[in-house]
Coordinates of C-alpha atoms in Angstrom, one line a residue:
M81 CA -34.4 75.2 -70.7
A82 CA -32.1 73.3 -72.7
E83 CA -34.5 70.9 -73.7
S84 CA -37.1 73.2 -75.1
N85 CA -34.2 75.2 -76.9
K86 CA -33.1 71.5 -78.6
M87 CA -36.8 71.3 -79.7
K88 CA -36.6 74.7 -81.2
E89 CA -33.3 75.0 -83.1
M90 CA -31.3 71.6 -83.5
P91 CA -31.9 70.2 -87.2
V92 CA -34.8 68.2 -87.4
N93 CA -32.8 65.1 -89.2
K94 CA -30.5 64.9 -86.0
L95 CA -33.0 65.5 -83.6
M96 CA -35.4 62.7 -84.8
V97 CA -32.6 60.4 -84.2
Q98 CA -31.6 61.4 -81.0
M99 CA -35.4 61.6 -79.7
G100 CA -36.2 58.5 -81.9
I101 CA -33.6 56.0 -80.5
P102 CA -34.5 55.9 -77.3
M103 CA -38.3 55.8 -77.9
I104 CA -37.9 53.0 -80.2
L105 CA -35.8 51.0 -77.4
S106 CA -38.5 52.1 -75.0
M107 CA -41.3 50.8 -77.3
A108 CA -39.5 47.3 -77.9
L109 CA -39.1 46.6 -74.3
Q110 CA -42.7 47.5 -74.1
A111 CA -43.2 44.6 -76.5
V112 CA -40.5 42.3 -74.3
Y113 CA -43.2 42.1 -71.6
N114 CA -45.5 40.2 -73.9
I115 CA -42.7 38.0 -75.3
V116 CA -40.8 37.4 -72.3
D117 CA -44.1 35.8 -70.6
S118 CA -45.0 33.7 -73.6
A119 CA -41.5 32.4 -74.0
F120 CA -41.2 31.3 -70.1
V121 CA -45.0 30.1 -69.8
G122 CA -44.5 28.2 -72.9
N123 CA -41.8 26.2 -71.5
M124 CA -43.5 25.3 -68.4
R125 CA -43.6 21.4 -67.4
V126 CA -46.8 21.0 -66.9
G127 CA -50.0 22.9 -69.1
S128 CA -47.8 25.0 -71.4
E129 CA -49.8 24.6 -74.6
A130 CA -52.9 25.8 -72.1
A131 CA -51.2 28.5 -70.7
L132 CA -50.0 29.8 -74.2
N133 CA -53.7 29.8 -75.2
A134 CA -54.8 31.7 -72.0
L135 CA -51.9 34.2 -72.8
T136 CA -53.5 34.7 -75.8
L137 CA -56.9 35.1 -74.9
V138 CA -56.1 38.1 -72.2
F139 CA -53.9 39.8 -74.5
P140 CA -56.6 42.0 -75.8
V141 CA -57.7 43.6 -72.7
Q142 CA -53.8 43.9 -71.7
M143 CA -53.5 45.8 -74.9
L144 CA -56.6 48.0 -74.1
M145 CA -55.3 49.2 -70.8
V146 CA -52.2 50.1 -72.6
A147 CA -54.2 51.8 -75.5
V148 CA -56.2 53.9 -73.0
G149 CA -53.0 55.2 -71.0
I150 CA -51.1 55.9 -73.8
G151 CA -53.8 57.3 -75.9
T152 CA -54.2 59.7 -73.0
G153 CA -50.3 60.2 -72.9
V154 CA -50.3 60.9 -76.6
G155 CA -52.9 63.6 -76.4
T156 CA -50.9 65.2 -73.4
N157 CA -47.6 65.0 -75.1
A158 CA -48.7 66.8 -78.3
L159 CA -50.6 69.3 -76.3
L160 CA -48.1 69.8 -73.8
A161 CA -45.4 70.0 -76.6
R162 CA -47.3 72.8 -78.4
T163 CA -48.1 74.5 -75.3
L164 CA -44.2 74.8 -74.6
G165 CA -43.7 75.8 -78.1
Q166 CA -46.0 78.7 -77.4
G167 CA -44.4 79.6 -74.2
N168 CA -47.2 78.9 -71.9
S169 CA -45.8 77.6 -68.9
K170 CA -48.8 77.9 -66.8
K171 CA -51.1 76.0 -69.2
A172 CA -48.2 73.4 -69.4
A173 CA -48.7 72.7 -65.7
K174 CA -52.3 72.0 -65.9
V175 CA -51.9 69.6 -69.1
A176 CA -49.4 67.6 -66.8
G177 CA -51.7 67.4 -64.0
N178 CA -55.0 67.1 -65.4
S179 CA -53.0 63.8 -67.4
L180 CA -52.3 62.4 -64.0
F181 CA -56.1 63.0 -62.8
L182 CA -57.2 61.0 -65.9
G183 CA -54.7 58.2 -64.7
V184 CA -56.7 57.6 -61.5
I185 CA -60.0 57.5 -63.2
I186 CA -58.6 54.8 -65.9
Y187 CA -57.3 52.7 -63.0
V188 CA -60.4 52.7 -61.1
V189 CA -62.3 51.3 -64.3
C190 CA -59.6 48.8 -64.7
L191 CA -59.7 47.5 -61.1
L192 CA -63.4 47.3 -61.3
F193 CA -63.2 45.3 -64.5
G194 CA -60.3 43.1 -62.7
I195 CA -62.7 42.3 -60.0
F196 CA -66.2 41.6 -61.9
G197 CA -65.5 41.3 -65.5
V198 CA -62.7 38.9 -66.1
K199 CA -64.6 35.7 -66.0
A200 CA -67.2 36.6 -68.6
Y201 CA -64.7 38.0 -70.8
I202 CA -62.5 34.7 -70.9
S203 CA -65.1 32.4 -71.0
S204 CA -66.8 34.3 -74.3
Q205 CA -63.5 32.7 -76.1
T206 CA -63.0 29.2 -74.9
V207 CA -64.8 26.4 -73.2
D208 CA -61.5 24.6 -72.0
A209 CA -61.9 24.8 -68.2
E210 CA -57.8 24.9 -67.7
V211 CA -57.7 27.6 -70.2
L212 CA -60.4 29.4 -68.5
E213 CA -59.1 29.3 -64.9
M214 CA -55.2 30.2 -66.4
G215 CA -56.6 33.1 -68.1
V216 CA -58.8 34.4 -65.3
S217 CA -56.2 34.2 -62.7
Y218 CA -53.6 36.2 -65.2
L219 CA -56.0 39.0 -66.4
R220 CA -57.1 39.7 -62.7
I221 CA -53.7 40.5 -61.1
C222 CA -52.9 42.5 -64.4
C223 CA -56.2 44.5 -64.2
V224 CA -56.1 44.8 -60.1
I225 CA -52.5 46.1 -60.1
S226 CA -52.5 47.9 -63.5
F227 CA -51.8 51.7 -62.1
G228 CA -48.0 50.8 -62.9
I229 CA -49.0 50.4 -66.6
I230 CA -51.2 53.4 -66.5
F231 CA -49.1 55.9 -64.9
F232 CA -45.8 54.6 -66.7
S233 CA -47.7 55.5 -70.0
L234 CA -48.4 59.0 -68.8
F235 CA -44.8 59.9 -67.2
E236 CA -43.0 58.5 -70.5
K237 CA -45.2 61.0 -72.5
L238 CA -44.8 63.9 -70.1
L239 CA -41.0 63.5 -70.3
Q240 CA -40.9 62.6 -74.1
A241 CA -43.0 66.2 -75.0
T242 CA -39.8 68.0 -73.2
G243 CA -37.2 66.0 -75.2
R244 CA -36.6 63.6 -72.5
S245 CA -36.7 60.5 -74.2
L246 CA -33.7 58.8 -72.8
Y247 CA -35.3 59.3 -69.0
S248 CA -38.4 57.3 -70.4
T249 CA -36.1 54.8 -71.8
I250 CA -34.2 54.1 -68.8
G251 CA -37.4 53.6 -66.6
Q252 CA -38.6 51.2 -69.3
V253 CA -35.3 49.4 -69.2
V254 CA -35.3 48.9 -65.2
G255 CA -39.2 47.6 -65.7
A256 CA -38.4 44.8 -68.3
V257 CA -35.0 43.7 -66.5
V258 CA -37.4 43.2 -63.3
N259 CA -39.9 41.3 -65.3
I260 CA -37.1 39.0 -66.9
I261 CA -35.5 38.6 -63.6
L262 CA -38.5 37.8 -61.9
D263 CA -40.5 35.6 -64.5
P264 CA -38.5 32.3 -64.1
I265 CA -38.0 32.8 -60.3
M266 CA -42.0 33.0 -60.0
I267 CA -43.1 30.8 -62.9
Y268 CA -41.1 27.9 -62.2
G269 CA -40.4 28.3 -58.2
I270 CA -36.9 29.0 -57.8
G271 CA -35.4 29.8 -54.3
P272 CA -37.9 30.6 -51.6
C273 CA -40.6 31.6 -54.2
P274 CA -43.2 28.7 -54.7
E275 CA -44.0 27.7 -58.6
M276 CA -46.8 29.9 -59.5
G277 CA -47.2 29.1 -63.3
V278 CA -49.3 31.7 -65.0
K279 CA -50.1 33.7 -61.8
G280 CA -46.3 34.2 -61.4
A281 CA -46.0 35.4 -64.9
A282 CA -48.7 37.9 -64.2
Y283 CA -46.7 38.8 -60.8
A284 CA -43.7 39.6 -62.6
T285 CA -45.3 41.9 -65.4
V286 CA -47.0 44.0 -63.1
I287 CA -43.9 44.5 -60.6
G288 CA -42.1 45.4 -63.6
Q289 CA -44.6 48.0 -64.6
V290 CA -44.7 49.6 -60.9
A291 CA -41.0 49.9 -61.0
S292 CA -41.0 51.6 -64.3
A293 CA -43.8 53.7 -63.3
V294 CA -42.1 54.8 -59.8
L295 CA -38.8 55.8 -61.5
L296 CA -40.5 57.8 -64.2
L297 CA -42.5 60.0 -61.5
I298 CA -39.1 60.5 -59.8
F299 CA -37.7 61.6 -63.3
H300 CA -40.6 63.9 -64.1
I301 CA -40.5 65.6 -60.9
K302 CA -36.7 66.3 -60.8
F303 CA -36.1 66.8 -64.7
N304 CA -39.3 68.3 -66.3
K305 CA -38.6 72.1 -64.8
E306 CA -40.4 74.0 -67.8
F307 CA -43.6 73.9 -65.5
E308 CA -44.7 73.5 -62.0
H309 CA -45.8 70.7 -60.4
G310 CA -48.3 69.8 -57.6
A311 CA -51.7 68.4 -56.6
K312 CA -53.5 71.7 -57.3
Y313 CA -52.5 71.2 -61.0
M314 CA -54.7 67.9 -61.0
K315 CA -57.6 69.9 -60.6
P316 CA -60.1 68.8 -63.5
D317 CA -60.3 71.6 -66.0
G318 CA -62.9 70.5 -68.8
G319 CA -61.4 72.6 -71.4
I320 CA -57.9 70.8 -71.0
I321 CA -59.4 67.4 -70.7
K322 CA -61.6 68.2 -74.0
E323 CA -57.9 69.3 -75.6
I324 CA -56.1 66.2 -74.3
Y325 CA -58.8 63.9 -75.9
T326 CA -59.4 66.0 -79.0
I327 CA -55.8 64.8 -80.0
G328 CA -55.7 61.5 -77.9
L329 CA -59.2 60.1 -78.5
P330 CA -58.2 58.7 -81.8
A331 CA -55.1 57.3 -80.5
I332 CA -57.0 55.6 -77.7
I333 CA -59.4 54.2 -80.6
A334 CA -56.7 53.6 -82.7
Q335 CA -55.0 51.2 -79.8
A336 CA -58.2 50.1 -78.6
L337 CA -59.4 48.7 -82.3
M338 CA -56.0 46.6 -81.9
S339 CA -57.5 45.1 -79.1
I340 CA -61.1 44.6 -80.6
M341 CA -59.2 43.0 -83.9
V342 CA -57.1 40.5 -81.5
Y343 CA -60.2 39.6 -80.1
V344 CA -62.4 39.1 -83.0
M345 CA -59.7 37.0 -84.6
N346 CA -59.8 34.8 -81.6
L347 CA -63.4 34.4 -82.3
I348 CA -62.7 33.8 -86.1
L349 CA -60.2 31.4 -85.3
K350 CA -62.3 29.4 -82.3
F351 CA -62.8 26.5 -84.7
N352 CA -58.9 25.6 -84.6
P353 CA -57.4 26.3 -81.2
S354 CA -53.9 25.5 -82.5
A355 CA -54.4 28.3 -85.2
Q356 CA -55.6 30.5 -82.3
T357 CA -52.8 30.1 -80.4
A358 CA -50.4 30.8 -83.2
Y359 CA -52.0 34.0 -84.2
G360 CA -51.6 34.9 -80.7
L361 CA -48.2 34.2 -80.7
F362 CA -47.3 35.6 -84.0
Y363 CA -49.1 39.0 -82.8
K364 CA -46.7 39.2 -80.1
V365 CA -43.6 39.3 -82.7
Q366 CA -45.5 41.5 -84.9
Q367 CA -46.4 44.3 -82.1
F368 CA -42.3 43.8 -81.4
V369 CA -41.6 45.0 -84.9
L370 CA -44.4 47.4 -85.2
F371 CA -43.9 48.9 -81.6
L372 CA -40.6 49.9 -83.4
A373 CA -42.5 52.3 -85.5
F374 CA -44.8 53.3 -82.6
G375 CA -41.8 54.5 -80.8
L376 CA -40.6 56.4 -83.8
R377 CA -44.1 57.8 -84.2
D378 CA -43.7 59.3 -80.4
A379 CA -40.5 61.3 -81.7
I380 CA -42.3 62.3 -84.9
T381 CA -45.5 64.0 -83.1
P382 CA -43.8 65.7 -80.6
I383 CA -41.2 67.3 -83.0
I384 CA -43.8 68.3 -85.5
A385 CA -46.4 69.6 -82.7
F386 CA -43.4 71.8 -81.4
A387 CA -42.9 73.3 -84.6
Y388 CA -46.5 73.7 -85.4
G389 CA -47.0 75.6 -82.2
M390 CA -43.9 77.6 -83.6
R391 CA -45.5 77.9 -87.1
S392 CA -42.2 76.9 -88.4
K393 CA -43.2 75.4 -91.9
K394 CA -39.6 74.1 -92.6
R395 CA -39.2 72.4 -89.4
I396 CA -42.6 70.3 -90.2
Q397 CA -41.7 69.6 -93.3
D398 CA -38.7 68.0 -92.2
G399 CA -40.3 66.0 -89.3
I400 CA -42.8 64.5 -92.0
K401 CA -39.8 63.8 -94.4
Y402 CA -37.5 62.1 -91.9
G403 CA -40.1 60.3 -90.2
L404 CA -41.2 58.4 -93.2
I405 CA -37.7 57.8 -94.0
Y406 CA -36.7 56.0 -91.0
T407 CA -40.1 54.3 -90.5
V408 CA -39.5 52.6 -94.0
I409 CA -35.9 51.4 -92.9
L410 CA -37.0 50.1 -89.6
M411 CA -39.9 48.2 -91.1
I412 CA -37.5 46.8 -93.8
L413 CA -35.3 45.4 -91.0
G414 CA -38.3 43.8 -89.4
I415 CA -39.4 42.1 -92.5
V416 CA -35.9 40.8 -93.0
I417 CA -36.1 39.3 -89.5
T418 CA -39.0 37.5 -89.1
E419 CA -38.9 36.3 -92.9
I420 CA -35.2 34.6 -92.1
F421 CA -35.8 33.4 -88.6
P422 CA -39.6 31.9 -88.4
G423 CA -38.3 28.7 -87.1
G424 CA -36.3 30.6 -84.2
F425 CA -39.3 32.4 -83.0
A426 CA -41.6 29.2 -82.9
T427 CA -38.7 27.3 -80.8
L428 CA -38.6 30.2 -78.4
F429 CA -42.3 29.9 -77.7
N430 CA -42.3 26.0 -77.7
A431 CA -45.4 26.4 -80.1
G432 CA -45.4 22.5 -80.0
P433 CA -49.0 21.9 -82.2
S434 CA -49.3 25.8 -83.2
R435 CA -45.6 25.6 -84.8
E436 CA -46.9 25.1 -88.4
Y437 CA -49.6 27.6 -88.2
F438 CA -47.2 30.1 -86.3
I439 CA -44.5 30.1 -89.1
G440 CA -47.3 30.1 -92.0
A441 CA -48.7 33.5 -90.4
M442 CA -45.1 34.8 -90.0
R443 CA -44.3 33.9 -93.9
I444 CA -47.5 36.0 -94.9
I445 CA -48.3 38.4 -92.4
S446 CA -44.9 39.8 -91.9
A447 CA -44.8 41.3 -95.7
S448 CA -47.5 43.8 -94.6
F449 CA -44.9 45.6 -91.9
L450 CA -43.9 48.1 -94.4
F451 CA -47.3 49.5 -95.3
A452 CA -48.6 49.3 -91.7
G453 CA -45.2 51.2 -90.3
I454 CA -46.0 53.9 -92.9
N455 CA -49.6 53.9 -91.5
I456 CA -48.3 54.3 -88.1
A457 CA -46.1 57.1 -89.0
Y458 CA -49.1 58.9 -90.9
Q459 CA -50.9 58.7 -87.8
G460 CA -48.1 60.3 -85.8
I461 CA -48.2 63.4 -88.4
Y462 CA -51.9 63.9 -88.1
Q463 CA -51.9 63.8 -84.2
A464 CA -49.3 66.6 -84.3
L465 CA -51.1 68.8 -86.8
N466 CA -54.6 68.4 -84.9
G467 CA -55.7 65.6 -87.9
G468 CA -57.6 63.7 -85.4
V469 CA -60.1 62.2 -87.7
E470 CA -57.5 61.4 -90.2
S471 CA -55.8 59.2 -87.7
L472 CA -59.1 57.6 -86.6
V473 CA -60.2 56.7 -90.4
I474 CA -56.7 55.1 -90.8
S475 CA -57.2 53.0 -87.6
L476 CA -60.7 52.2 -88.5
L477 CA -59.5 50.9 -92.2
R478 CA -56.6 48.9 -90.7
Q479 CA -58.1 47.2 -87.6
F480 CA -62.1 47.0 -88.2
I481 CA -63.5 48.1 -91.7
I482 CA -61.3 46.2 -93.9
I483 CA -59.3 43.7 -92.1
L484 CA -62.1 41.8 -89.8
P485 CA -64.8 41.2 -92.9
L486 CA -61.8 40.2 -95.0
A487 CA -60.7 37.4 -92.4
G488 CA -64.1 36.5 -91.6
I489 CA -65.0 35.9 -95.3
F490 CA -61.8 33.8 -95.9
S491 CA -62.4 31.7 -92.7
V492 CA -65.7 30.6 -94.4
F493 CA -63.6 28.9 -97.2
V494 CA -61.1 27.5 -94.4
R495 CA -64.0 25.9 -92.2
N496 CA -65.3 24.4 -95.5
G497 CA -62.1 22.9 -96.3
E498 CA -61.8 24.6 -99.3
M499 CA -58.7 26.3 -98.3
T500 CA -55.9 26.1 -95.6
V501 CA -55.6 28.4 -92.6
S502 CA -53.0 30.5 -94.2
L503 CA -55.9 32.4 -96.7
I504 CA -57.0 34.0 -93.3
W505 CA -53.4 35.4 -93.1
W506 CA -53.8 37.3 -96.3
A507 CA -56.1 39.5 -94.8
F508 CA -53.5 41.5 -93.3
P509 CA -51.0 42.7 -96.2
I510 CA -54.3 43.4 -98.4
T511 CA -55.6 45.7 -95.5
E512 CA -52.5 47.3 -94.9
I513 CA -51.8 48.4 -98.7
I514 CA -55.3 49.8 -99.2
S515 CA -55.0 51.9 -96.0
C516 CA -51.6 53.1 -96.7
F517 CA -53.0 54.5 -100.2
V518 CA -55.9 56.2 -98.0
G519 CA -53.2 57.6 -95.5
Y520 CA -51.4 59.3 -98.4
V521 CA -54.3 61.1 -99.8
F522 CA -54.9 62.3 -96.4
L523 CA -51.3 63.3 -95.9
K524 CA -51.6 65.3 -99.0
R525 CA -54.8 67.1 -97.9
I526 CA -53.4 68.0 -94.2
S527 CA -50.2 69.5 -95.7
K528 CA -52.0 71.7 -98.1
N529 CA -54.5 72.7 -95.6
K530 CA -52.6 73.1 -92.4
V531 CA -48.5 73.4 -93.6
D532 CA -48.4 75.1 -96.8
V533 CA -50.6 78.1 -95.7
L534 CA -47.6 79.0 -92.7
N535 CA -45.5 81.7 -93.4

């Protein structure tokens, strides 16, 4: 029970660092999957520009699969941490079991989309036959073998809920290493492996994800001893599933909105394929920075949720304070790196005709990282305190209500030749600043209603 005692007794500042560092590394490595694929694909001998465009178009569906897996895991994480904080090990076993049952359902849906829906999805964003073929091949493989990323996301959150974030990081590292090793072998055809191009990138990605999931399954069974394991706990329990998604559904929608935003931005930029590719490449760099905030958020949520289950006002307040401080530090670091080295990232991807657009996007959009990181931290705090609605509203503002109409309006001026494409990139910092102000108002309200009333 040492891990549960740590969640209860260790000073929050120290706990945040100890849990946050492995989670931040874990999320950074998850972002590496997308960056590594694009880097290797961008240096293919033939068809690299089409391949980069294809990966840009499939990215929203990849994000959506991750969104559903992680969102379900976030609900499981907060509910499991709170249940353990209350000392209810029997319910904790049911929470963990029901999350795995939900994982099976999610995989079946992804499998069906991979078989029947991929071609229609890619066709909606491009008329280029080469891009279409590459996109369909890549995405079909990722969907059909999606059980790796889905169950990795669930086991990761089950380990994080009990304070064992180090093991989830180990699993993530193993998957990333497998992916990086296999990418050049399967894309370029090294040794006995035939050259497979974008199909090789897809196979390398899913094999890495499966390796991570298997390893985390072993860690979960071996180390999560606070509650029992077994198939009997996977029996669907409507009450527990409702509780999981009361917390997790806003997180799923928040992540799903990221997919919708990228998809709609691809449609907005369809008039300029080079700008479209540049945005897709930059988005992967942006995700690498923002995933640092997501990693810290995954430490903030269980720490505050556990303290909320204990009804410890002091630990909740410390969790909020240190979570925001560390998030700001991480985002400032991200801004510095992206503002200083945009050319280096463009070279990494061999951006070609998209290079100028890519550097322009990085210069402008990276200024929004500070406010975006704070918004992500706010959402972790809301989720820990049963503030699902507040979390959902911030997501809607950031990734739908403000950003898409603003980008659409700006694109009219660009298409008419009155402004350059860079005008569209300004929609991002404007959106994050407005959302951050709204998020602060929500934080003050939820603190007053749910934290200040505790003894």
